[in-house]
Short mmCIF file of C-alpha atoms and ligand atoms in Angstrom, two decimals:
data_model
loop_
_atom_site.label_atom_id
_atom_site.label_comp_id
_atom_site.label_asym_id
_atom_site.label_seq_id
_atom_site.Cartn_x
_atom_site.Cartn_y
_atom_site.Cartn_z
CA MET A 1 99.28 153.34 38.54
CA LYS A 2 99.33 152.89 42.30
CA VAL A 3 96.60 152.72 44.86
CA LEU A 4 97.47 154.37 48.18
CA LYS A 5 95.39 153.90 51.25
CA PHE A 6 95.45 156.26 54.20
CA GLY A 7 93.72 155.19 57.40
CA GLY A 8 92.17 157.27 60.12
CA ALA A 9 95.52 157.71 61.88
CA SER A 10 96.97 159.36 58.74
CA LEU A 11 94.15 161.85 58.76
CA LYS A 12 93.97 162.35 62.50
CA ASP A 13 95.20 165.91 63.00
CA LYS A 14 97.16 168.72 61.36
CA ALA A 15 100.50 166.98 61.85
CA ALA A 16 99.31 163.68 60.33
CA TYR A 17 97.75 165.50 57.36
CA LYS A 18 100.99 167.34 56.80
CA GLU A 19 102.91 164.05 56.60
CA THR A 20 100.25 162.61 54.25
CA ILE A 21 100.50 165.69 51.99
CA ARG A 22 104.32 165.47 51.97
CA ILE A 23 104.09 161.85 50.85
CA LEU A 24 101.57 162.66 48.09
CA LYS A 25 103.77 165.46 46.79
CA THR A 26 106.83 163.21 46.39
CA GLU A 27 104.82 160.60 44.58
CA LYS A 28 105.24 161.09 40.82
CA GLU A 29 103.23 158.14 39.50
CA PRO A 30 99.45 158.56 38.86
CA LYS A 31 97.71 157.47 42.01
CA VAL A 32 94.29 156.63 43.39
CA LEU A 33 93.66 157.22 47.07
CA VAL A 34 91.40 155.20 49.33
CA LEU A 35 90.58 156.88 52.64
CA SER A 36 89.09 155.87 55.98
CA ALA A 37 87.04 158.11 58.20
CA ILE A 38 88.93 160.65 60.30
CA TYR A 39 90.34 158.92 63.38
CA GLY A 40 87.66 158.05 65.97
CA ILE A 41 84.61 159.11 63.86
CA THR A 42 83.40 155.58 63.03
CA ASP A 43 83.57 154.70 66.76
CA TRP A 44 81.46 157.77 67.59
CA LEU A 45 78.93 156.79 64.93
CA GLU A 46 78.71 153.29 66.31
CA THR A 47 78.23 154.51 69.89
CA THR A 48 75.57 157.01 68.78
CA ILE A 49 73.68 154.38 66.80
CA ARG A 50 73.48 152.24 69.96
CA ALA A 51 72.30 155.17 72.08
CA ALA A 52 69.88 156.53 69.45
CA ARG A 53 67.86 153.36 69.48
CA HIS A 54 66.66 154.25 73.00
CA SER A 55 66.85 158.04 73.06
CA GLU A 56 67.67 160.91 70.78
CA GLN A 57 69.69 162.77 73.37
CA SER A 58 73.15 161.85 72.12
CA ILE A 59 72.44 162.66 68.47
CA GLU A 60 72.98 166.38 68.64
CA ASN A 61 76.07 165.96 70.69
CA THR A 62 77.60 163.61 68.15
CA THR A 63 76.74 165.64 65.10
CA THR A 64 78.00 168.83 66.81
CA ARG A 65 81.29 167.10 67.59
CA ILE A 66 81.57 165.69 64.05
CA ARG A 67 80.92 169.14 62.54
CA ALA A 68 83.41 170.79 64.86
CA TRP A 69 86.13 168.19 64.30
CA HIS A 70 85.95 168.37 60.51
CA ALA A 71 85.74 172.19 60.62
CA LYS A 72 88.84 172.37 62.83
CA LEU A 73 90.90 170.24 60.46
CA LEU A 74 89.64 172.29 57.52
CA THR A 75 90.59 175.66 59.04
CA ASP A 76 93.86 174.31 60.41
CA LEU A 77 94.93 173.22 56.97
CA VAL A 78 93.18 175.52 54.45
CA SER A 79 93.36 179.33 54.44
CA ASP A 80 91.30 180.30 51.39
CA PRO A 81 87.86 181.46 52.69
CA THR A 82 86.02 180.39 49.54
CA MET A 83 87.45 176.90 49.66
CA ILE A 84 86.53 176.67 53.35
CA ALA A 85 82.99 177.86 52.74
CA ASP A 86 82.38 175.50 49.80
CA CYS A 87 83.72 172.52 51.73
CA MET A 88 81.69 173.43 54.84
CA ASN A 89 78.57 173.51 52.71
CA GLU A 90 79.22 170.07 51.32
CA LEU A 91 80.07 168.64 54.70
CA GLU A 92 76.94 170.21 56.16
CA GLU A 93 74.75 168.60 53.53
CA ARG A 94 76.03 165.14 54.58
CA VAL A 95 75.86 165.87 58.30
CA GLN A 96 72.23 166.91 57.96
CA LYS A 97 71.43 163.68 56.15
CA LEU A 98 73.24 161.76 58.88
CA GLU A 99 71.27 163.62 61.53
CA ARG A 100 67.98 162.78 59.82
CA LEU A 101 68.91 159.12 59.68
CA LEU A 102 69.80 159.08 63.36
CA TYR A 103 66.57 160.82 64.35
CA GLY A 104 64.68 158.34 62.19
CA LEU A 105 66.31 155.56 64.12
CA ALA A 106 65.45 157.17 67.44
CA TYR A 107 61.77 157.64 66.43
CA THR A 108 61.23 154.18 65.03
CA GLU A 109 63.50 152.44 67.55
CA GLU A 110 64.15 149.99 64.77
CA MET A 111 67.56 149.15 63.56
CA THR A 112 68.08 147.16 60.42
CA PRO A 113 71.52 146.04 59.12
CA GLN A 114 70.77 148.17 56.05
CA LEU A 115 70.25 151.35 58.13
CA TYR A 116 73.29 150.56 60.28
CA ALA A 117 75.47 150.26 57.13
CA LEU A 118 74.13 153.52 55.69
CA ILE A 119 74.74 155.49 58.90
CA MET A 120 78.22 154.05 59.42
CA SER A 121 79.26 155.04 55.88
CA PHE A 122 79.11 158.75 56.74
CA GLY A 123 82.54 158.84 58.40
CA GLU A 124 84.21 158.03 55.08
CA ARG A 125 81.92 160.28 53.07
CA LEU A 126 82.90 163.28 55.26
CA SER A 127 86.56 162.32 55.24
CA VAL A 128 86.92 162.31 51.43
CA ILE A 129 85.08 165.63 51.05
CA LEU A 130 87.33 167.25 53.66
CA SER A 131 90.52 165.66 52.32
CA ALA A 132 89.80 166.66 48.71
CA THR A 133 89.67 170.33 49.77
CA ILE A 134 92.75 170.04 51.99
CA PHE A 135 94.79 168.36 49.26
CA GLN A 136 93.64 170.89 46.65
CA ALA A 137 94.65 173.73 48.96
CA HIS A 138 98.14 172.18 49.02
CA GLY A 139 98.43 171.99 45.26
CA ILE A 140 97.26 168.41 44.71
CA PRO A 141 94.34 168.31 42.23
CA ALA A 142 91.92 165.90 43.89
CA GLN A 143 88.33 164.80 43.51
CA TYR A 144 86.32 162.65 45.86
CA LEU A 145 84.26 159.65 44.80
CA GLU A 146 81.77 157.77 46.99
CA SER A 147 82.19 154.03 46.56
CA ASP A 148 78.47 153.22 46.40
CA ARG A 149 78.21 155.31 43.25
CA ILE A 150 81.17 154.08 41.29
CA GLY A 151 80.60 150.36 40.90
CA ILE A 152 82.02 148.89 44.11
CA VAL A 153 79.41 146.14 43.98
CA THR A 154 79.10 143.63 46.82
CA ASN A 155 76.91 140.75 47.92
CA ASP A 156 73.94 141.36 50.27
CA PHE A 157 75.63 140.97 53.64
CA PHE A 158 75.09 144.48 54.88
CA THR A 159 77.62 144.49 57.68
CA SER A 160 80.21 142.01 56.42
CA ALA A 161 79.99 142.22 52.65
CA THR A 162 82.23 140.64 50.05
CA ALA A 163 83.16 142.50 46.92
CA ILE A 164 82.11 141.05 43.59
CA LEU A 165 85.45 141.52 41.88
CA PRO A 166 84.62 140.77 38.21
CA VAL A 167 81.76 143.32 38.26
CA ILE A 168 83.95 145.93 39.92
CA ARG A 169 86.63 145.43 37.30
CA LYS A 170 84.08 146.15 34.63
CA LYS A 171 82.50 149.20 36.28
CA LEU A 172 85.13 151.01 38.33
CA PRO A 173 87.67 152.06 35.67
CA SER A 174 85.17 154.26 33.78
CA HIS A 175 84.72 156.39 36.92
CA VAL A 176 88.38 156.65 37.78
CA LYS A 177 90.39 156.68 34.58
CA PRO A 178 88.96 159.96 33.13
CA LEU A 179 90.13 161.74 36.32
CA LEU A 180 93.58 160.23 36.10
CA GLU A 181 93.86 161.29 32.47
CA LYS A 182 93.20 164.86 33.54
CA GLY A 183 95.92 164.65 36.20
CA ILE A 184 93.37 164.55 39.04
CA THR A 185 93.85 162.26 42.01
CA PRO A 186 90.63 160.40 42.86
CA LEU A 187 89.87 160.05 46.56
CA ILE A 188 87.63 157.05 47.14
CA THR A 189 85.76 156.15 50.33
CA GLY A 190 86.93 152.92 51.93
CA PHE A 191 84.83 150.69 54.18
CA PHE A 192 81.67 150.36 52.05
CA GLY A 193 80.22 149.59 48.67
CA ALA A 194 76.67 148.82 47.55
CA ASN A 195 74.76 145.69 46.66
CA LYS A 196 73.28 145.23 43.18
CA ASP A 197 70.20 147.24 44.26
CA GLY A 198 72.43 150.19 45.17
CA LYS A 199 71.99 149.78 48.94
CA VAL A 200 75.04 150.56 51.06
CA THR A 201 76.94 147.58 52.45
CA LEU A 202 79.92 147.57 54.79
CA PHE A 203 82.97 145.34 54.54
CA GLY A 204 83.11 145.15 58.36
CA ARG A 205 84.92 147.24 60.95
CA ASN A 206 88.44 148.37 60.02
CA SER A 207 87.98 147.06 56.51
CA SER A 208 89.20 149.96 54.41
CA ASP A 209 92.46 148.03 53.85
CA TYR A 210 90.26 145.42 52.10
CA SER A 211 88.44 148.21 50.18
CA ALA A 212 91.79 149.49 48.94
CA ALA A 213 92.76 146.01 47.74
CA VAL A 214 89.40 145.64 45.98
CA ILE A 215 89.99 148.97 44.25
CA ALA A 216 93.57 147.97 43.32
CA HIS A 217 92.13 144.80 41.78
CA GLY A 218 89.37 146.73 39.97
CA LEU A 219 91.85 149.11 38.41
CA ARG A 220 94.58 146.53 37.78
CA ALA A 221 96.95 148.70 39.81
CA ASP A 222 100.70 148.06 39.70
CA SER A 223 100.85 148.15 43.48
CA LEU A 224 98.95 148.98 46.65
CA GLU A 225 100.55 150.99 49.43
CA ILE A 226 98.86 151.09 52.80
CA TRP A 227 100.09 153.99 54.92
CA LYS A 228 99.80 153.58 58.70
CA ASP A 229 101.37 155.09 61.81
CA VAL A 230 103.51 151.95 62.34
CA ASP A 231 106.47 150.57 60.35
CA GLY A 232 104.84 147.35 59.20
CA PHE A 233 104.61 143.77 60.42
CA MET A 234 106.94 142.99 63.32
CA SER A 235 108.41 139.74 64.52
CA ALA A 236 106.10 140.15 67.55
CA ASP A 237 103.94 142.84 69.08
CA PRO A 238 106.48 145.44 70.33
CA LYS A 239 104.29 146.14 73.33
CA LEU A 240 104.88 142.59 74.52
CA VAL A 241 108.33 142.02 73.08
CA PRO A 242 110.38 145.23 73.00
CA GLU A 243 113.24 143.62 71.01
CA SER A 244 110.93 142.63 68.10
CA THR A 245 112.13 143.64 64.62
CA LEU A 246 110.48 144.76 61.38
CA ILE A 247 109.71 142.06 58.81
CA GLU A 248 110.72 143.25 55.35
CA LYS A 249 108.96 140.62 53.22
CA LEU A 250 105.97 138.36 53.68
CA SER A 251 103.90 136.23 51.34
CA TYR A 252 100.19 136.82 50.94
CA TYR A 253 99.42 133.74 53.02
CA GLU A 254 101.80 134.64 55.81
CA ALA A 255 100.31 138.12 56.00
CA ALA A 256 96.74 136.70 56.03
CA GLU A 257 97.55 134.28 58.84
CA LEU A 258 99.29 137.00 60.89
CA SER A 259 96.33 139.28 60.44
CA TYR A 260 93.90 136.58 61.50
CA PHE A 261 95.98 135.99 64.58
CA GLY A 262 95.52 139.49 65.75
CA ALA A 263 98.49 141.45 64.31
CA LYS A 264 96.39 144.57 63.99
CA ILE A 265 98.42 145.93 61.13
CA LEU A 266 96.19 144.80 58.29
CA HIS A 267 92.61 143.72 57.83
CA PRO A 268 92.73 139.92 57.42
CA ARG A 269 90.92 139.95 54.06
CA THR A 270 93.18 142.47 52.42
CA VAL A 271 95.29 140.04 50.40
CA GLU A 272 92.29 138.22 48.85
CA PRO A 273 91.72 140.58 45.91
CA LEU A 274 95.46 140.95 45.29
CA ILE A 275 96.40 137.30 44.80
CA HIS A 276 94.83 136.82 41.37
CA ASP A 277 97.14 139.31 39.63
CA SER A 278 99.94 139.19 42.20
CA ILE A 279 99.56 142.89 42.99
CA PRO A 280 102.25 143.69 45.56
CA LEU A 281 101.15 145.35 48.83
CA ILE A 282 103.50 147.55 50.79
CA ILE A 283 102.86 148.77 54.30
CA ARG A 284 104.52 152.11 55.07
CA ASN A 285 104.72 154.51 58.00
CA ILE A 286 103.65 158.12 57.34
CA TYR A 287 106.06 159.30 60.05
CA ARG A 288 109.02 157.36 58.63
CA PRO A 289 108.60 157.34 54.84
CA ASP A 290 112.36 156.75 54.46
CA ILE A 291 112.12 153.16 55.75
CA PRO A 292 110.81 150.52 53.34
CA GLY A 293 108.10 148.95 55.56
CA THR A 294 106.81 145.47 54.88
CA GLU A 295 106.31 144.21 51.33
CA ILE A 296 103.71 141.50 50.84
CA CYS A 297 103.64 139.58 47.58
CA ALA A 298 103.23 136.14 46.00
CA ASN A 299 106.86 135.14 46.57
CA GLU A 300 107.40 132.89 49.52
CA ILE A 301 110.77 133.32 51.20
CA VAL A 302 111.80 130.48 53.46
CA LYS A 303 114.03 131.81 56.27
CA LYS A 304 116.66 129.64 57.81
CA THR A 305 114.91 129.75 61.16
CA ILE A 306 111.51 129.47 59.40
CA ILE A 307 109.41 131.51 61.80
CA LYS A 308 109.02 135.13 60.79
CA SER A 309 106.58 136.29 63.42
CA VAL A 310 104.83 135.33 66.66
CA ALA A 311 101.28 136.62 66.82
CA TYR A 312 98.39 136.28 69.25
CA ASN A 313 94.72 136.98 69.56
CA LYS A 314 93.26 137.79 72.95
CA ASN A 315 89.72 138.24 71.61
CA ILE A 316 88.82 134.63 71.15
CA SER A 317 86.66 132.15 72.99
CA VAL A 318 86.48 128.44 72.58
CA LEU A 319 83.12 126.67 72.34
CA ARG A 320 83.58 123.04 73.33
CA ILE A 321 80.89 120.68 72.13
CA LYS A 322 81.28 117.34 73.88
CA GLY A 323 79.60 113.98 73.60
CA PRO A 324 80.64 110.35 73.20
CA GLY A 325 79.87 110.23 69.51
CA VAL A 326 80.07 113.71 68.06
CA GLY A 327 82.69 112.45 65.63
CA TYR A 328 80.19 109.88 64.29
CA LYS A 329 77.22 112.15 63.79
CA PRO A 330 76.83 112.95 60.10
CA GLY A 331 76.26 116.61 59.30
CA VAL A 332 77.01 117.85 62.82
CA ILE A 333 79.62 120.39 61.76
CA SER A 334 77.38 121.84 59.09
CA GLU A 335 74.54 122.12 61.56
CA ILE A 336 76.76 123.93 64.05
CA GLY A 337 78.05 126.18 61.26
CA THR A 338 74.56 127.06 60.05
CA ARG A 339 73.28 127.84 63.57
CA LEU A 340 76.19 130.14 64.28
CA ALA A 341 75.99 131.75 60.82
CA THR A 342 72.32 132.70 61.38
CA CYS A 343 73.50 134.66 64.44
CA GLY A 344 76.19 136.33 62.29
CA ILE A 345 78.95 134.42 64.09
CA ASN A 346 82.13 133.61 62.21
CA ILE A 347 84.11 130.49 63.10
CA TYR A 348 87.89 131.18 63.01
CA SER A 349 88.90 127.57 63.34
CA ILE A 350 87.70 124.12 64.30
CA ILE A 351 89.68 121.48 66.13
CA THR A 352 87.93 118.18 66.49
CA SER A 353 88.23 114.70 67.99
CA GLN A 354 85.81 111.79 68.20
CA THR A 355 84.29 113.13 71.43
CA CYS A 356 84.79 116.87 71.22
CA ILE A 357 84.43 119.68 68.69
CA ASN A 358 86.26 122.88 69.58
CA LEU A 359 85.32 126.05 67.80
CA LEU A 360 87.37 129.19 67.97
CA ILE A 361 85.13 132.25 67.73
CA ASP A 362 85.35 135.90 68.59
CA ARG A 363 85.01 136.53 72.32
CA LYS A 364 82.18 138.98 71.82
CA ASP A 365 80.14 136.17 70.19
CA SER A 366 80.74 133.64 72.96
CA LYS A 367 77.47 133.87 74.88
CA VAL A 368 75.27 134.21 71.86
CA GLY A 369 77.03 131.26 70.21
CA TYR A 370 76.74 129.17 73.34
CA LYS A 371 72.96 129.85 73.50
CA ALA A 372 72.44 129.22 69.79
CA LEU A 373 73.91 125.70 70.07
CA GLN A 374 71.88 124.56 73.08
CA VAL A 375 69.15 123.08 70.83
CA LEU A 376 71.73 120.59 69.55
CA LYS A 377 71.89 118.75 72.88
CA ASP A 378 70.24 115.56 71.75
CA GLY A 379 71.98 112.74 73.54
CA LEU A 380 74.94 112.56 71.27
CA ILE A 381 75.95 116.08 72.20
CA GLU A 382 76.04 116.10 75.99
CA THR A 383 77.63 119.32 77.03
CA ILE A 384 78.49 122.66 75.51
CA GLU A 385 80.93 124.96 77.30
CA HIS A 386 82.26 128.37 76.46
CA CYS A 387 85.79 129.18 77.65
CA ASP A 388 86.44 132.88 77.75
CA ASP A 389 89.80 132.86 79.49
CA GLU A 390 91.97 131.54 76.73
CA VAL A 391 94.12 133.11 74.04
CA VAL A 392 95.56 131.86 70.80
CA VAL A 393 99.27 132.18 70.04
CA ALA A 394 100.60 131.55 66.53
CA ALA A 395 104.01 131.02 64.97
CA VAL A 396 103.98 132.03 61.29
CA GLY A 397 106.51 131.38 58.58
CA ALA A 398 106.75 129.70 55.17
CA GLY A 399 108.36 126.25 55.30
CA LEU A 400 106.89 125.46 58.66
CA LYS A 401 105.01 122.42 57.48
CA GLN A 402 107.99 120.82 55.80
CA THR A 403 110.62 121.41 58.46
CA PRO A 404 111.48 118.55 60.84
CA GLY A 405 111.89 119.48 64.50
CA LEU A 406 110.06 122.77 64.27
CA ALA A 407 107.05 121.66 66.35
CA ALA A 408 109.45 120.33 68.97
CA LYS A 409 111.29 123.64 69.06
CA ILE A 410 108.01 125.60 69.50
CA PHE A 411 106.58 123.39 72.18
CA ASN A 412 109.85 122.92 74.05
CA ALA A 413 110.13 126.69 74.35
CA ILE A 414 106.62 126.80 75.82
CA ALA A 415 107.19 123.79 78.11
CA ALA A 416 110.35 125.35 79.48
CA GLN A 417 108.17 128.15 80.86
CA GLN A 418 105.92 125.54 82.59
CA ILE A 419 103.05 126.76 80.41
CA ASN A 420 100.21 124.31 79.80
CA ILE A 421 98.97 124.10 76.25
CA GLU A 422 95.22 123.62 76.04
CA MET A 423 94.98 122.83 72.33
CA ILE A 424 97.16 122.74 69.21
CA SER A 425 96.57 123.09 65.48
CA LEU A 426 99.46 121.86 63.48
CA GLY A 427 99.54 121.28 59.73
CA ALA A 428 96.15 122.86 58.96
CA SER A 429 97.92 125.80 57.41
CA ASP A 430 101.13 125.63 55.35
CA VAL A 431 102.49 128.70 57.05
CA ALA A 432 101.02 128.85 60.59
CA THR A 433 100.96 126.74 63.71
CA TYR A 434 98.88 127.86 66.61
CA PHE A 435 98.00 126.80 70.08
CA ILE A 436 95.78 127.90 72.93
CA VAL A 437 96.87 128.82 76.44
CA LYS A 438 95.15 130.45 79.42
CA ASP A 439 95.08 134.28 79.43
CA PRO A 440 97.81 134.86 82.03
CA CYS A 441 100.29 132.75 80.01
CA LEU A 442 100.10 135.03 76.97
CA ILE A 443 103.09 137.27 77.64
CA PRO A 444 105.48 134.50 78.75
CA ALA A 445 104.40 132.31 75.81
CA VAL A 446 104.95 134.99 73.17
CA ASN A 447 108.27 135.97 74.70
CA ALA A 448 109.45 132.33 74.98
CA LEU A 449 108.69 131.74 71.28
CA HIS A 450 110.28 134.99 70.20
CA THR A 451 113.44 134.20 72.12
CA ALA A 452 113.56 130.68 70.66
CA PHE A 453 113.47 131.97 67.08
CA PHE A 454 114.94 135.46 67.23
CA ALA A 455 117.43 135.56 70.09
CA ASN A 456 120.39 135.98 67.73
CA VAL A 457 118.73 138.35 65.29
CA LYS A 458 120.15 141.88 65.54
CA LYS A 459 117.86 144.90 65.27
N1 LIG B 1 86.32 153.66 59.37
C1 LIG B 1 86.05 152.25 59.36
C2 LIG B 1 86.25 151.69 60.76
O1 LIG B 1 86.76 152.37 61.61
C3 LIG B 1 86.89 151.53 58.37
C4 LIG B 1 88.40 151.61 58.60
O2 LIG B 1 88.87 152.51 59.32
O3 LIG B 1 89.13 150.74 58.11
O4 LIG B 1 85.87 150.57 60.98
MG1 LIG B 2 89.40 152.70 61.46
#
């Protein structure tokens, strides 16, 4: 049995749905589908939540648009009036609940992570209801399941939850297997689960890839296919490097590093639930189902030129914590970590010396993180800076740590462009080396590295 995930772009409009339906019809194996919200809906919900805290004006506008958008897809793709009416009723029931929650928020002006998670889950709830009817109308027996009701149990972090895999493995199959036995394709909501008290928790923005992997783990699937509107992982971002090529195979760890470094193909946590049973993950393009895409599995292939991809992340900031003895102070890193964690800030990476601790964090967290650490200035810590004009560039490939001369090749390529490197991390990961440069150096740095490692590779 396979798990197939279709993201918002695969459910965007009539044309995308038609491709998705074509793929489902050619698939003979029993399958479980995990779906995102229809393209753009989660963004609308997020914007409305922000606005609703201060005024109720935008609520009606959003719910009207959400109704209209789902109704348009339904009538574009289904012709049977009874099916349309039944589906509209079910959608309407959810939209009314969503509306009530948004008005509740506007009246109380109080936003809790719990309420945020609940409201944000509606995009996926509407999407599976709509998609079940559309697929049925095209001859695919389908039934939707909402992930907070079928044992997708998580911890209590409402906006960045982690799945509790052993519990899911115990609970989920009893909800899914009876449908499969009857030849029905279950359509499960991505993006959210519920804590042990049944309260909705989100896995974070763009996390339905991770949901799909959690579900693949829970059902001991033979494989997970993630269908996108791109071919798969590339040797570099094609927008920056037009001659970049598709990568056919990656290991779990290579894919995780590439995702962390901003290749927006996959949610960075997707491989976690797959590693235990070596469930292979394949990324495919709905518009080009004939090409194989990128396969991600436990096998590590060492290429002759080692580097498989050059990635970058523009959304980072560096917090620099300086002082003559920061390296001596016991517990300083844990104190920094705790202070940032209480503000919900995730540290991507730490590079330290005796006199300076450099933290890589998300750029949106820069100011809050900077403020949160001010209390630590105690003599040993003298200054804290936040640098918001730097980017991280990474070279990823198995064998990188063991290959002599590789660092020289990377940094010679950068030096030849007269680019100054602000910081380097080498050897922390077995499969990735990364460094930091100023924003304007991004494009020349990525291109220089790509040329150094791929100049002779044919498309
Ligand atoms: N709909 C959610 C989001 O946009 C989850 C996802 O698409 O992966 O964040
Ligand atoms: Mg999305």
